[in-house]
Structures are given as C-alpha cells and as structure tokens.
Coordinates of C-alpha atoms and ligand atoms in Angstrom, one line a residue:
M126 CA 205.0 186.7 18.2
G127 CA 206.6 189.0 15.6
P128 CA 210.3 189.1 14.6
L129 CA 211.2 191.4 17.4
G130 CA 209.8 189.1 20.0
I131 CA 211.6 186.1 18.4
L132 CA 214.8 188.1 18.2
S133 CA 214.7 188.9 21.9
T134 CA 213.9 185.2 22.7
L135 CA 216.8 184.1 20.5
E136 CA 219.1 186.6 22.3
Q137 CA 218.2 185.1 25.6
L138 CA 218.3 181.4 24.5
P139 CA 221.3 179.9 26.2
A140 CA 223.7 177.9 24.2
V141 CA 224.8 174.5 25.5
Y142 CA 227.9 172.9 24.0
S143 CA 229.8 169.6 24.2
P144 CA 227.8 167.6 26.8
A145 CA 229.8 164.6 27.8
L146 CA 229.4 161.8 30.4
S147 CA 232.3 161.0 32.8
H148 CA 234.0 157.7 32.1
D149 CA 232.1 156.0 34.9
G150 CA 228.8 157.4 33.6
T151 CA 227.7 159.2 36.8
K152 CA 228.3 162.8 35.8
L153 CA 227.5 165.1 32.9
A154 CA 229.7 168.0 32.0
Y155 CA 228.9 170.7 29.5
Y156 CA 229.6 174.3 28.5
A157 CA 226.7 176.8 28.7
D158 CA 226.3 180.5 28.7
F159 CA 223.3 180.7 31.2
T160 CA 225.0 183.7 32.9
G161 CA 225.9 185.5 29.7
R162 CA 229.4 184.1 29.8
M163 CA 230.5 180.6 28.7
E164 CA 231.1 178.5 31.8
L165 CA 231.7 174.9 32.6
Y166 CA 228.9 173.0 34.5
V167 CA 228.8 169.5 36.0
A168 CA 225.7 167.7 37.1
D169 CA 225.0 164.4 38.8
V170 CA 223.1 162.2 36.3
R171 CA 221.5 159.9 38.9
S172 CA 220.0 162.6 41.1
N173 CA 219.4 165.1 38.3
S174 CA 220.1 167.8 40.8
A175 CA 221.0 171.4 39.8
P176 CA 224.3 171.6 37.9
V177 CA 227.3 173.0 39.7
Q178 CA 229.1 175.9 38.0
I179 CA 232.8 175.0 37.9
T180 CA 234.4 178.0 36.2
S181 CA 233.9 181.7 36.8
G182 CA 235.1 183.6 33.7
E183 CA 238.2 181.6 33.0
L184 CA 236.9 180.2 29.7
P185 CA 237.1 181.9 26.3
D186 CA 233.8 183.3 25.0
V187 CA 233.6 181.1 22.1
V188 CA 234.0 177.3 22.6
E189 CA 236.3 176.0 19.8
A190 CA 236.7 172.4 21.0
P191 CA 234.8 169.8 23.0
L192 CA 235.7 169.1 26.6
R193 CA 237.2 165.8 27.7
W194 CA 236.9 164.0 31.0
M195 CA 240.0 162.8 32.9
P196 CA 239.3 159.0 33.3
D197 CA 239.1 159.1 37.1
G198 CA 236.4 161.8 36.9
A199 CA 238.5 164.2 39.1
G200 CA 239.2 166.7 36.3
I201 CA 238.1 168.0 32.9
L202 CA 240.4 168.9 30.0
I203 CA 239.5 172.1 28.2
V204 CA 241.1 173.7 25.1
K205 CA 241.8 177.4 24.7
R206 CA 242.8 179.0 21.4
L207 CA 245.9 181.2 21.6
G208 CA 244.7 184.7 20.6
A209 CA 244.2 185.0 16.9
S210 CA 246.7 182.2 16.2
P211 CA 245.4 178.8 15.0
E212 CA 247.4 177.2 17.9
S213 CA 245.7 175.9 21.1
S214 CA 246.7 175.0 24.6
A215 CA 245.1 172.3 26.8
W216 CA 244.2 172.9 30.4
C217 CA 243.0 170.5 33.2
I218 CA 240.4 171.8 35.7
D219 CA 240.5 170.1 39.0
L220 CA 236.9 169.6 39.9
R221 CA 237.5 169.7 43.7
T222 CA 239.9 172.7 44.0
R223 CA 238.7 174.4 40.7
E224 CA 242.4 175.0 39.9
M225 CA 243.4 175.2 36.2
R226 CA 246.7 173.7 35.2
Q227 CA 248.1 174.0 31.7
V228 CA 248.9 170.5 30.4
A229 CA 250.0 171.2 26.8
E230 CA 250.8 174.3 24.8
E231 CA 251.2 175.3 21.2
M232 CA 249.2 172.5 19.8
P233 CA 248.4 172.8 16.1
A234 CA 244.8 173.7 15.1
G235 CA 242.8 170.5 15.9
T236 CA 240.4 168.7 18.3
P237 CA 241.1 166.8 21.5
G238 CA 240.4 163.1 21.5
R239 CA 240.1 160.8 24.5
V240 CA 242.5 160.7 27.4
S241 CA 244.4 157.4 27.9
P242 CA 242.9 155.0 30.5
E243 CA 245.6 155.9 33.1
G244 CA 245.2 159.6 32.5
R245 CA 248.7 160.4 31.2
F246 CA 248.2 161.0 27.4
L247 CA 245.8 162.9 25.3
I248 CA 244.9 162.2 21.6
W249 CA 245.1 165.4 19.5
N250 CA 243.6 165.2 16.0
A251 CA 244.7 167.9 13.7
A252 CA 244.0 168.1 9.9
L253 CA 245.4 164.9 8.5
E254 CA 247.8 164.6 11.4
V255 CA 247.5 162.8 14.7
Y256 CA 249.5 163.8 17.8
I257 CA 249.8 162.3 21.3
A258 CA 250.3 164.8 24.1
D259 CA 252.0 163.8 27.3
I260 CA 249.8 165.5 30.0
E261 CA 252.6 165.3 32.6
S262 CA 255.6 166.5 30.6
G263 CA 253.8 168.6 28.0
E264 CA 255.6 166.7 25.2
L265 CA 253.7 166.5 21.9
C266 CA 254.6 163.7 19.4
R267 CA 253.2 163.4 15.9
I268 CA 252.5 159.7 15.1
G269 CA 252.3 158.2 11.6
Q270 CA 254.5 160.5 9.4
G271 CA 254.5 159.4 5.8
M272 CA 250.8 158.5 5.8
A273 CA 247.7 160.7 5.9
F274 CA 246.4 160.1 9.4
M275 CA 242.8 161.2 9.6
Q276 CA 242.1 160.7 13.3
A277 CA 242.7 158.6 16.4
S278 CA 239.5 157.4 17.9
D279 CA 240.3 155.5 21.2
W280 CA 242.8 153.8 23.3
S281 CA 243.5 150.1 23.6
R282 CA 242.6 148.8 27.1
I283 CA 245.1 146.0 26.6
G284 CA 248.2 147.2 24.7
G285 CA 248.7 150.9 25.5
G286 CA 248.3 152.0 21.8
V287 CA 245.6 153.9 19.9
Y288 CA 243.3 152.9 17.0
V289 CA 243.4 155.3 14.1
T290 CA 241.9 155.9 10.7
A291 CA 244.5 156.4 8.0
S292 CA 244.8 156.6 4.3
D293 CA 247.6 155.1 2.3
S294 CA 246.5 156.6 -1.0
E295 CA 245.8 160.0 -2.6
P296 CA 243.2 161.6 -2.7
L297 CA 242.3 159.8 0.5
R298 CA 239.5 157.8 -1.0
N299 CA 240.6 154.7 0.7
R300 CA 240.6 154.8 4.5
D301 CA 241.4 151.8 6.8
V302 CA 241.7 151.2 10.5
Y303 CA 245.1 150.7 12.1
Y304 CA 246.5 150.1 15.5
V305 CA 249.5 152.2 16.5
Q306 CA 251.6 150.9 19.4
L307 CA 253.0 153.6 21.6
D308 CA 256.0 153.9 23.9
G309 CA 255.1 157.0 25.9
C310 CA 253.8 159.3 23.3
R311 CA 255.9 157.9 20.5
A312 CA 254.8 155.4 17.9
T313 CA 256.8 152.3 17.8
A314 CA 254.8 150.0 15.4
M315 CA 251.7 150.0 13.4
Q316 CA 249.4 147.3 12.0
K317 CA 246.3 147.2 9.9
V318 CA 243.2 146.1 11.9
Y319 CA 240.5 146.4 9.2
S320 CA 240.0 147.2 5.6
S321 CA 236.7 146.3 3.8
G322 CA 238.5 146.8 0.4
P323 CA 240.1 149.3 -1.9
E324 CA 238.4 152.7 -2.2
T325 CA 236.2 152.2 0.8
M326 CA 235.9 154.3 4.0
D327 CA 236.6 152.3 7.1
L328 CA 236.7 154.6 10.1
S329 CA 237.9 153.7 13.6
G330 CA 235.6 154.3 16.6
R331 CA 235.2 153.6 20.3
V332 CA 236.7 150.6 22.2
S333 CA 234.4 148.7 24.6
H334 CA 235.0 149.2 28.4
D335 CA 236.5 145.7 28.7
G336 CA 238.8 146.3 25.7
R337 CA 237.4 143.4 23.7
W338 CA 235.5 145.3 20.9
L339 CA 236.3 148.1 18.5
A340 CA 233.5 149.8 16.7
I341 CA 234.1 150.6 13.0
T342 CA 232.1 152.7 10.6
T343 CA 232.3 151.3 7.0
R344 CA 231.1 153.1 3.9
R345 CA 230.8 151.0 0.8
S346 CA 228.3 150.4 -2.0
D347 CA 226.7 153.7 -1.2
R348 CA 225.8 152.6 2.3
T349 CA 227.2 153.1 5.8
W350 CA 227.4 150.1 8.2
A351 CA 228.5 149.4 11.7
V352 CA 231.2 146.8 12.0
L353 CA 232.5 145.2 15.2
A354 CA 236.1 144.1 15.4
D355 CA 236.9 141.4 18.1
L356 CA 240.3 142.7 19.3
V357 CA 241.1 139.3 21.0
T358 CA 240.4 137.0 18.0
G359 CA 240.9 139.5 15.2
S360 CA 237.5 138.6 13.6
T361 CA 235.1 141.2 12.3
T362 CA 231.3 141.2 11.7
T363 CA 228.9 143.6 10.3
V364 CA 226.2 144.3 12.9
T365 CA 223.7 146.6 11.1
G366 CA 221.6 146.0 8.1
G367 CA 218.3 147.4 6.9
T368 CA 217.8 150.4 4.7
L369 CA 219.3 153.2 6.9
D370 CA 222.9 154.3 7.1
A371 CA 224.2 153.3 10.6
F372 CA 227.0 154.9 12.6
P373 CA 228.2 153.1 15.7
L374 CA 228.6 155.2 18.8
T375 CA 229.5 153.4 22.0
F376 CA 229.2 150.3 24.1
S377 CA 227.2 149.6 27.3
R378 CA 229.4 149.1 30.4
D379 CA 229.0 145.3 30.4
G380 CA 229.9 145.2 26.7
S381 CA 226.6 143.5 25.8
R382 CA 225.0 146.3 23.8
M383 CA 226.0 149.1 21.4
L384 CA 224.3 152.4 20.5
V385 CA 224.1 153.3 16.8
L386 CA 222.8 156.4 15.0
E387 CA 220.5 155.5 12.1
E388 CA 220.3 158.2 9.4
S389 CA 217.6 158.8 6.8
P390 CA 218.2 161.9 4.5
V391 CA 216.4 164.3 7.0
T392 CA 216.3 162.4 10.3
V393 CA 218.7 160.7 12.7
R394 CA 217.4 158.3 15.3
L395 CA 219.0 156.2 18.0
A396 CA 219.0 152.4 18.1
E397 CA 220.5 149.8 20.4
I398 CA 222.0 146.5 19.2
A399 CA 222.3 143.4 21.5
L400 CA 225.7 142.1 20.4
A401 CA 225.0 138.5 21.2
T402 CA 221.8 138.2 19.2
R403 CA 222.2 141.3 16.9
R404 CA 218.6 142.2 17.9
R405 CA 218.0 145.9 17.3
R406 CA 215.7 148.2 19.3
V407 CA 214.9 151.7 18.2
I408 CA 215.0 154.1 21.2
A409 CA 212.1 156.5 21.1
T410 CA 213.8 159.9 20.6
G411 CA 211.1 161.6 18.5
K412 CA 211.2 162.7 14.9
G413 CA 214.2 164.9 14.6
V414 CA 218.0 164.5 14.7
V415 CA 220.1 162.8 17.4
Y416 CA 223.7 164.0 17.5
D417 CA 225.4 161.9 20.2
A418 CA 224.6 159.4 22.9
D419 CA 226.3 157.4 25.7
Y420 CA 225.4 155.0 28.5
T421 CA 225.2 156.1 32.1
A422 CA 226.5 154.1 35.0
D423 CA 223.0 152.5 35.3
N424 CA 222.9 151.7 31.6
D425 CA 220.3 154.4 30.9
V426 CA 221.0 156.4 27.7
V427 CA 221.9 160.1 27.6
Y428 CA 221.5 161.6 24.2
V429 CA 221.5 165.0 22.5
A430 CA 218.8 165.8 20.1
S431 CA 216.8 168.6 18.4
D432 CA 213.8 169.0 16.1
P433 CA 212.4 172.0 14.3
R434 CA 210.6 173.1 17.6
H435 CA 213.3 172.4 20.2
A436 CA 216.9 173.7 20.3
P437 CA 219.4 170.9 21.1
R438 CA 218.6 169.3 24.5
V439 CA 220.4 166.7 26.6
M440 CA 217.9 163.9 27.3
L441 CA 218.0 160.9 29.6
H442 CA 216.2 157.8 28.4
D443 CA 215.4 155.5 31.2
S444 CA 215.9 152.0 29.7
A445 CA 213.7 150.3 32.2
G446 CA 210.8 152.7 32.1
H447 CA 211.3 153.6 28.4
A448 CA 210.7 157.2 29.3
A449 CA 212.7 160.3 28.4
S450 CA 213.3 163.4 30.5
A451 CA 215.4 166.5 29.8
L452 CA 218.7 166.9 31.7
V453 CA 219.5 170.2 30.0
D454 CA 216.9 172.1 28.1
P455 CA 218.0 175.6 26.9
T456 CA 214.4 176.7 26.1
R457 CA 213.0 175.7 29.5
D458 CA 213.7 179.0 31.3
V459 CA 213.4 181.4 28.4
P460 CA 210.4 183.6 28.6
G461 CA 208.3 183.9 25.4
A462 CA 207.9 181.2 22.9
F463 CA 209.0 180.5 19.3
P464 CA 206.3 180.4 16.6
T465 CA 204.8 177.0 16.3
V466 CA 206.5 176.0 13.1
A467 CA 204.5 173.4 11.2
T468 CA 207.1 171.5 9.3
R469 CA 206.6 168.9 6.6
K470 CA 208.7 167.2 4.0
A471 CA 208.3 168.6 0.5
R472 CA 209.1 166.8 -2.8
F473 CA 209.1 168.2 -6.3
T474 CA 210.6 167.4 -9.6
S475 CA 213.5 169.1 -11.2
E476 CA 214.4 167.8 -14.7
N477 CA 214.5 164.0 -14.1
L478 CA 215.2 164.3 -10.3
C479 CA 213.1 164.1 -7.3
I480 CA 214.3 166.9 -5.0
E481 CA 213.4 166.8 -1.3
G482 CA 213.0 169.8 1.0
L483 CA 211.4 170.9 4.3
L484 CA 208.5 173.3 4.3
H485 CA 207.9 175.4 7.4
A486 CA 204.7 177.4 7.5
P487 CA 203.5 180.2 9.8
A488 CA 200.1 180.1 11.3
E489 CA 197.5 180.5 8.6
R490 CA 195.3 183.6 8.3
A491 CA 192.2 183.4 6.1
G492 CA 192.6 184.8 2.7
D493 CA 196.3 185.4 3.3
R494 CA 198.8 184.9 0.4
R495 CA 202.2 184.8 2.1
P496 CA 205.6 185.7 0.8
A497 CA 208.1 182.8 0.9
V498 CA 211.8 182.3 1.5
V499 CA 213.8 179.6 -0.2
L500 CA 216.6 178.9 2.3
L501 CA 219.8 177.2 1.0
H502 CA 222.4 175.2 3.0
G503 CA 226.1 175.3 2.2
G504 CA 228.8 172.7 1.7
P505 CA 227.5 172.1 -1.0
S506 CA 227.4 168.6 0.4
A507 CA 225.6 169.5 3.6
R508 CA 221.9 168.9 3.8
D509 CA 218.8 170.3 5.7
R510 CA 217.2 168.0 8.2
L511 CA 214.4 168.0 10.7
E512 CA 216.4 169.8 13.4
W513 CA 216.5 173.1 15.2
N514 CA 217.2 176.2 13.1
A515 CA 217.0 179.6 14.7
L516 CA 216.9 181.3 11.3
V517 CA 213.8 179.3 10.3
Q518 CA 212.1 180.4 13.5
L519 CA 213.0 184.0 12.8
I520 CA 211.8 184.0 9.2
V521 CA 208.6 182.1 9.9
G522 CA 208.0 184.4 12.8
S523 CA 208.4 187.3 10.3
G524 CA 205.4 185.9 8.3
F525 CA 207.2 184.0 5.6
T526 CA 206.8 180.4 4.6
V527 CA 210.2 178.8 4.4
L528 CA 211.3 176.1 2.0
Q529 CA 214.7 174.4 2.6
V530 CA 216.0 172.6 -0.4
N531 CA 218.3 169.6 -0.6
Y532 CA 219.4 170.4 -4.2
R533 CA 221.6 168.0 -6.2
G534 CA 225.1 167.8 -4.5
S535 CA 223.5 167.5 -1.0
A536 CA 224.5 164.5 1.2
G537 CA 222.1 161.8 2.3
Y538 CA 220.7 160.8 -1.1
G539 CA 223.5 158.5 -2.2
D540 CA 226.9 159.1 -3.7
A541 CA 225.7 159.5 -7.3
F542 CA 223.3 162.4 -6.2
E543 CA 226.0 164.0 -4.1
H544 CA 228.4 164.0 -7.1
L545 CA 225.9 165.4 -9.7
N546 CA 227.4 168.9 -9.2
V547 CA 230.9 167.8 -10.2
R548 CA 232.0 169.8 -13.2
D549 CA 228.6 171.5 -13.1
V550 CA 228.9 174.1 -10.4
G551 CA 225.9 176.5 -10.4
G552 CA 224.3 174.4 -13.2
G553 CA 221.9 171.6 -12.2
D554 CA 222.0 172.7 -8.5
A555 CA 220.8 176.2 -9.5
R556 CA 218.1 174.7 -11.8
D557 CA 216.9 172.7 -8.7
V558 CA 216.6 175.9 -6.7
A559 CA 214.7 177.6 -9.6
A560 CA 212.4 174.5 -9.8
A561 CA 211.8 175.0 -6.0
A562 CA 210.7 178.6 -6.6
R563 CA 208.3 177.5 -9.4
W564 CA 206.9 174.8 -7.2
L565 CA 206.3 177.4 -4.5
Q566 CA 204.6 179.7 -7.0
D567 CA 202.1 177.0 -7.8
M568 CA 201.3 176.4 -4.1
P569 CA 198.0 177.8 -2.8
G570 CA 198.5 180.5 -0.1
I571 CA 201.8 181.6 -1.5
D572 CA 202.4 185.0 -3.1
G573 CA 204.6 183.9 -6.0
T574 CA 205.6 187.5 -6.7
R575 CA 207.3 187.8 -3.3
L576 CA 209.9 185.0 -3.2
I577 CA 213.2 185.7 -1.4
C578 CA 216.3 183.6 -2.0
V579 CA 218.4 183.2 1.2
G580 CA 221.6 181.2 2.0
G581 CA 225.1 181.1 3.4
S582 CA 228.5 180.0 2.0
Y583 CA 227.8 177.7 -1.0
G584 CA 224.1 178.5 -0.3
G585 CA 225.1 182.2 -0.5
Y586 CA 226.8 181.5 -3.9
L587 CA 223.5 180.0 -5.1
V588 CA 221.7 183.1 -4.0
Y589 CA 224.0 185.3 -6.1
R590 CA 223.5 182.7 -9.0
Q591 CA 219.7 182.9 -8.7
L592 CA 219.5 186.7 -8.6
T593 CA 221.7 187.0 -11.7
R594 CA 220.7 183.9 -13.8
Y595 CA 217.0 183.5 -12.7
S596 CA 216.2 187.1 -11.8
D597 CA 212.6 186.8 -13.0
L598 CA 211.8 184.4 -10.1
W599 CA 213.0 186.5 -7.2
A600 CA 211.8 189.6 -5.4
A601 CA 215.0 189.8 -3.3
G602 CA 217.9 187.9 -1.9
I603 CA 220.0 187.6 1.2
A604 CA 223.5 186.0 1.0
W605 CA 226.1 185.6 3.7
M606 CA 229.8 184.4 3.3
G607 CA 228.8 183.7 -0.4
I608 CA 231.1 183.0 -3.3
T609 CA 230.9 185.5 -6.2
D610 CA 234.1 184.7 -8.2
W611 CA 235.4 181.1 -8.2
T612 CA 238.7 182.1 -10.0
S613 CA 239.8 184.5 -7.3
L614 CA 238.4 182.3 -4.6
Y615 CA 240.7 179.5 -5.8
Y616 CA 243.8 181.6 -5.2
E617 CA 242.7 183.4 -2.1
T618 CA 241.1 180.6 0.0
T619 CA 242.6 177.9 2.3
D620 CA 244.5 174.8 1.0
A621 CA 241.5 172.6 2.0
V622 CA 238.9 174.6 0.1
R623 CA 241.3 174.8 -2.9
L624 CA 241.5 171.0 -2.9
Y625 CA 237.7 170.9 -2.6
C626 CA 237.4 173.3 -5.6
R627 CA 239.7 171.0 -7.7
A628 CA 237.4 168.1 -6.9
L629 CA 234.2 170.1 -7.7
F630 CA 235.5 171.6 -11.0
G631 CA 237.7 168.7 -12.0
G632 CA 240.8 170.9 -11.9
G633 CA 242.0 174.4 -11.2
P634 CA 241.3 177.7 -13.0
S635 CA 244.5 177.6 -15.0
E636 CA 243.3 174.3 -16.6
L637 CA 239.6 175.2 -16.7
P638 CA 239.4 179.0 -17.0
Q639 CA 236.1 179.0 -18.9
M640 CA 234.4 176.7 -16.4
Y641 CA 235.5 178.8 -13.4
M642 CA 234.4 182.0 -15.2
E643 CA 231.0 180.6 -16.3
A644 CA 230.2 179.6 -12.7
S645 CA 231.0 183.0 -11.3
P646 CA 228.1 185.5 -10.6
I647 CA 230.6 188.5 -10.7
H648 CA 230.5 188.2 -14.5
D649 CA 226.7 188.4 -14.5
V650 CA 226.4 191.2 -12.0
A651 CA 224.7 193.5 -14.4
R652 CA 221.7 191.1 -14.5
L653 CA 221.0 191.7 -10.7
T654 CA 218.3 194.2 -10.1
A655 CA 216.4 192.9 -7.0
P656 CA 217.1 194.3 -3.6
I657 CA 219.9 192.3 -1.9
L658 CA 221.3 192.0 1.6
M659 CA 225.0 191.0 1.6
I660 CA 226.6 189.9 4.8
H661 CA 230.2 188.7 5.1
G662 CA 232.8 187.9 7.8
K663 CA 235.8 190.2 7.7
N664 CA 238.1 187.4 8.8
D665 CA 236.7 184.6 6.7
P666 CA 239.7 182.4 5.5
R667 CA 237.5 180.1 3.4
V668 CA 235.5 182.6 1.4
P669 CA 237.5 185.8 1.9
V670 CA 235.6 189.1 2.3
T671 CA 237.0 190.3 -1.0
Q672 CA 234.4 188.1 -2.7
A673 CA 231.6 190.3 -1.2
R674 CA 233.4 193.6 -1.5
R675 CA 234.2 193.3 -5.3
F676 CA 230.6 192.2 -6.0
R677 CA 229.2 195.1 -3.9
D678 CA 231.5 197.6 -5.7
R679 CA 230.4 196.4 -9.1
L680 CA 226.7 196.8 -8.1
L681 CA 227.4 200.3 -6.8
E682 CA 229.2 201.2 -10.1
L683 CA 226.2 200.0 -11.9
G684 CA 224.1 202.4 -9.9
R685 CA 222.2 199.8 -7.9
H686 CA 220.9 201.5 -4.7
N687 CA 219.0 198.6 -3.3
V688 CA 222.2 197.0 -1.9
C689 CA 222.4 196.5 1.9
Y690 CA 225.9 195.5 2.8
V691 CA 227.1 194.4 6.3
E692 CA 230.6 193.2 7.4
L693 CA 230.8 191.2 10.7
D694 CA 233.9 190.7 12.8
E695 CA 233.7 187.0 12.2
G696 CA 235.2 184.1 10.2
H697 CA 233.3 181.7 8.0
G698 CA 231.1 180.4 10.7
L699 CA 229.1 182.7 13.1
T700 CA 230.7 181.6 16.3
A701 CA 230.0 184.6 18.6
R702 CA 226.5 184.9 19.8
A703 CA 226.6 188.8 19.4
A704 CA 227.5 188.4 15.7
R705 CA 224.8 185.9 15.1
I706 CA 222.2 188.2 16.7
R707 CA 223.5 191.1 14.7
M708 CA 223.1 189.1 11.5
Y709 CA 219.6 188.0 12.6
K710 CA 218.6 191.6 13.2
K711 CA 219.8 192.7 9.8
I712 CA 217.9 189.8 8.2
A713 CA 214.7 190.6 10.2
E714 CA 214.9 194.3 9.2
F715 CA 215.5 193.5 5.5
L716 CA 212.6 191.0 5.4
H717 CA 210.4 193.5 7.2
S718 CA 211.2 196.1 4.5
L719 CA 209.9 193.6 1.9
L720 CA 206.5 193.0 3.5
Ligands
LIG1007 C1 233.5 175.2 -2.1 S1 232.5 176.1 -1.2 C2 233.7 176.7 0.1 C3 233.0 177.1 1.3 C4 232.2 176.0 1.9 N1 231.4 176.4 3.0 C5 230.1 176.4 2.9 O1 229.4 176.1 2.0 C6 233.1 174.9 2.4 O2 233.9 175.1 3.3 N2 232.8 173.7 1.9 C7 233.4 172.4 2.3 C8 234.8 172.4 2.0 C9 232.9 172.0 3.7 O3 231.8 172.3 4.0 O4 233.7 171.3 4.3

C-alpha cells in the first residue's frame, strides 16, 4: 500500500483514550471516536459484550484529561476545558440516566486524580499545586501552600487524607512522600511518610484496596525501584531488584500481589510481584510498550499496550489461562492494512558513545537502493521505543527506511547520558544525528544521497541544526514546532520551558548570550540550501510560531524557493485528528516530491 492508502487508513483509525476499570473491576470505560466524534463507552469486562455508548455529542472533540470512575460505579467524572481558557470544569455522568451534572468549575489547568472512597471529593493535580474539590458543594481548596506539591496520588482508606509527592527544596530535585490529613477539602496536618534520602525522587502511588499498603516509586543511584510502605506499622521495603527500572502500578483486590512496569530503554513490560514472597512473574505482553494496567474483579489483568505494528490496544490477560485477548482494538475494524514494518534495534558509535536507535524498513525490492529518513524525537529527554508510531507507518509506506535515534540527552540510558546535552545544546546531540546519517550511508540498500532529516519540537530544532551545520549530509528536511532561535524563545515561551532552558544552558541569555546565539539555527540560515518543509502550530505557547515565521522570512529574503511552509490551527501537540491528518498529508506530499 502506498502513502495515499496509508493516509486513508490513518484517517479512519479510531482513537481510544483513557481506558479505566471501575473500582470494583467489573467495567471498563474509555473515550473513543468510532462514530467520528469523541464519545464515552462502557463495557462489561466479564462478558466482553459490545460496549455501550454513553454520550451522544456532549463531549469536547479533543480529550484533554483522563476520565475517573465514581467509586460506586454509578457515574463517571469527565473534564471539559472552558473554551480557549486554561481553566476546566468537572462533570459527573450518571450511567443509568445519562444525565450530566457539573460538579466543579473554574479549576486551574490540571489533571483529575482519584475520587475519595465515599465519592465526595476529587483530587485535582495542577502544575506544582494540589487541590481537593468538594463534588457536592463545588468548593475547591488548595492544599500545601508554602511547598511545591507535585501531585496527590491516592486516598487513605483509614484516615480520610491523601498521599502526595512534595518537594521542600528548589529546584525540586528532592521529592518525598507525605500524608495530608483533611477536614472536608481543607488540609489540617501533614507528615512525611517516606524519604530515601536527600536529592532522591520518591513518588507517591496507589493505596491497596484494604488500605494497608502504599506503593512508592523511588529513583536513586540512576535506578528506579518499587517501594512498599506498610501504612499500619510504618515500615518500608524495596520490592523490586534486577537490572530494569521498575514502576509500581496497583494492587490485586486481596492485597497479595502488585503490578509493576519494567522499563528497558526501548521496551516496557508488565510483571506481577507476590508481596509475601517477593516472587516476580513477567506477564507475557509481547515486545513493545505497556502503558498502564489494573486488576479486574476476577484478578485478571487489563493492560494497554502497543508495538510498532499495533496501535494502542486494551488487552485482557487471563491469569489462569495465561492467554491474552483484545478488549478494545482500534485496528480491528479498519479496512486496509498498514505496511508490515520490520523493526530492529540499531546501534552505532558517535565519538566515544554507543547510540541506540530503531530501524524500520519497507519490504525489500531486488536491486533497490532506498532513500532514508532520520526521525528525531523531542524533549529533548524523550526517547523512541518499540511502540506504535503513525508517522513511521506513513514514511515507511512511502518507500523510505526510517531510523529513529536516541541521541545523547534522551531518557532511558542513565542520568549521565541524559545530562550530556547540558551546556551543549545542538553540540554533541547534533553530532550523534550526523553520525546516524553516516551510519545509514554505509548501509547496503540505502541511497546515501537521499537522506531526509525529520523531527518535531526539540527534534525539529535538530532538523534545522542539521540542515544548517551538516548540510552536506541531507537531501531535505521536515521540521514541526521546531526552535530556530533560543534567545527569543527564552523570552517568548512559557515559565516551565524557560526554567527548562535555564537548566539546559546553565542560565538565561542575559548571562550566556554567546551560548544561546551559537545554538540558534537562525544565525546560520544562509547555510541552508536543501528543500525544507516547515510546519508550526499558530497557537503554540511552548515554541511560539514566531520561531518558524522569522526563519521562513530569512530563507525567503535569501531567495530560497524550496521552502514549503504550513501553519496549523494547533498548539505544541497535535491534539485534533484533522490537524494530524493535514500534517501527515503535507509530509507524504513532500516526501513524494523527493522520490
Ligand atoms: C526546550 S525544548 C521546548 C519544547 C519541548 N518540546 C519538545 O521537544 C518541551 O516542551 N520540552 C520539555 C520541557 C518537555 O518535553 O517537557
């Protein structure tokens, strides 16, 4: 199938968001746009019967926050954004009558947490602030003023308070777990529950159904562990070991077992730990990425996973039969197929570093020398993993080999690797991308004269960097939401990204003007001669559209006619399906023009 076929398949591929089991583990709720609109669905997990559509057009088109079950299973809390404002309102849908009742309004930008066991209060996690909303009166109380509260994770089953992650130091490097006692939605007292030491990350998680255990994620000595706090005795124990980073998720209903995610740099798998013996069992979820999991009423496991060939699916793992079946599979009813992407890990050397990537190849044709795309993630501390990527499908389906590169600065390879880009923005990381291009040039079956550099956000920045500083390597480039000028970005972006820039550069542009200038492709724009497709969101608060407009204007002043420029009615992420498809179409057309 060519790019047009893949585009139409992508256009029809339903999106499924925020699957969540009811508190008693019998029902699965999720958002999906099977009908072309985003609606809420509920399915019975035991019978695996057809899901019931609960809403009919009442939801916003773009889901901005996960849904939450009311503890009695009679209702579901959903969040709506108020127009263009960052504020939200929370609504409860009665599953029997389908009535929607507003339960809280004018909540600051944030994410809903769990509803309290008796169904009266809702945790609301905003940036560095935690609120408790009274669902009956609509009152909203901020808890923990004077400290940076990162998030509240769950409710005590015994004391009526919440467990939170908080930081008592700047710049938030040390995080500990606290218990906050509540009277209604107001905090009355607070005590530290767990700290593994100074400058460590201890993050509060779920409470077991019987209220005895609290799951804690601890990051220290470059590793992530699952810790179990006994809320009755106050003791804590580390329950994971081995070589993989482990993230505790949730407890079985009888409190005897716990699910953990085990991460390698490019995969995430699911394991179960017997709490009494600490015996660990890996649940066969396939080679890909598991995002979330929970126990059903029958102690089977529902999990969400994807791999390069399958978009995220909700799967049911039958613990007795050790077999998995799909509860929700967006690809199941989509006519046509995606190209069979043969994916393998790739490793190459850049200076003294071993850089890992993922190589996706189209079907081979004898005597064929294929063009290739180097596809770059953002962050910069994100990473590419063995998971579903619609763009990879599109580009491979267009006849290109794709190499994703976890350049220095990517997460998953240890703290030292992740910080190698500090005070070296566009330095070593850009050399890693150039090394990736040279590695591809030496590969049999690749046409080294037709390499295209593609990426978004920080990945878009690296595209601009490559086309200006390593122009001999590239036949073309595609950048979306990319940074072209770090100095103006610093003054025009959000507070959070400004802080991030300070950490990345080691200060602001007034202290380090040369470093900010050196890192900015706008000052090298004259070196760019290859065809380029620039895409940017008009409403991007993180990397404002002026970054793209100024760069395009300079290219046009220089008489470059091979600039294709597109603005989307979007922010930093591509949340609306229509915008995503429009971007994919532009990319497919551009790539086709290079063949
Ligand atoms: C310093 S790059 C700013 C944009 C970036 N997005 C994509 O790469 C970003 O928001 N990065 C950080 C702050 C993040 O991903 O959280």
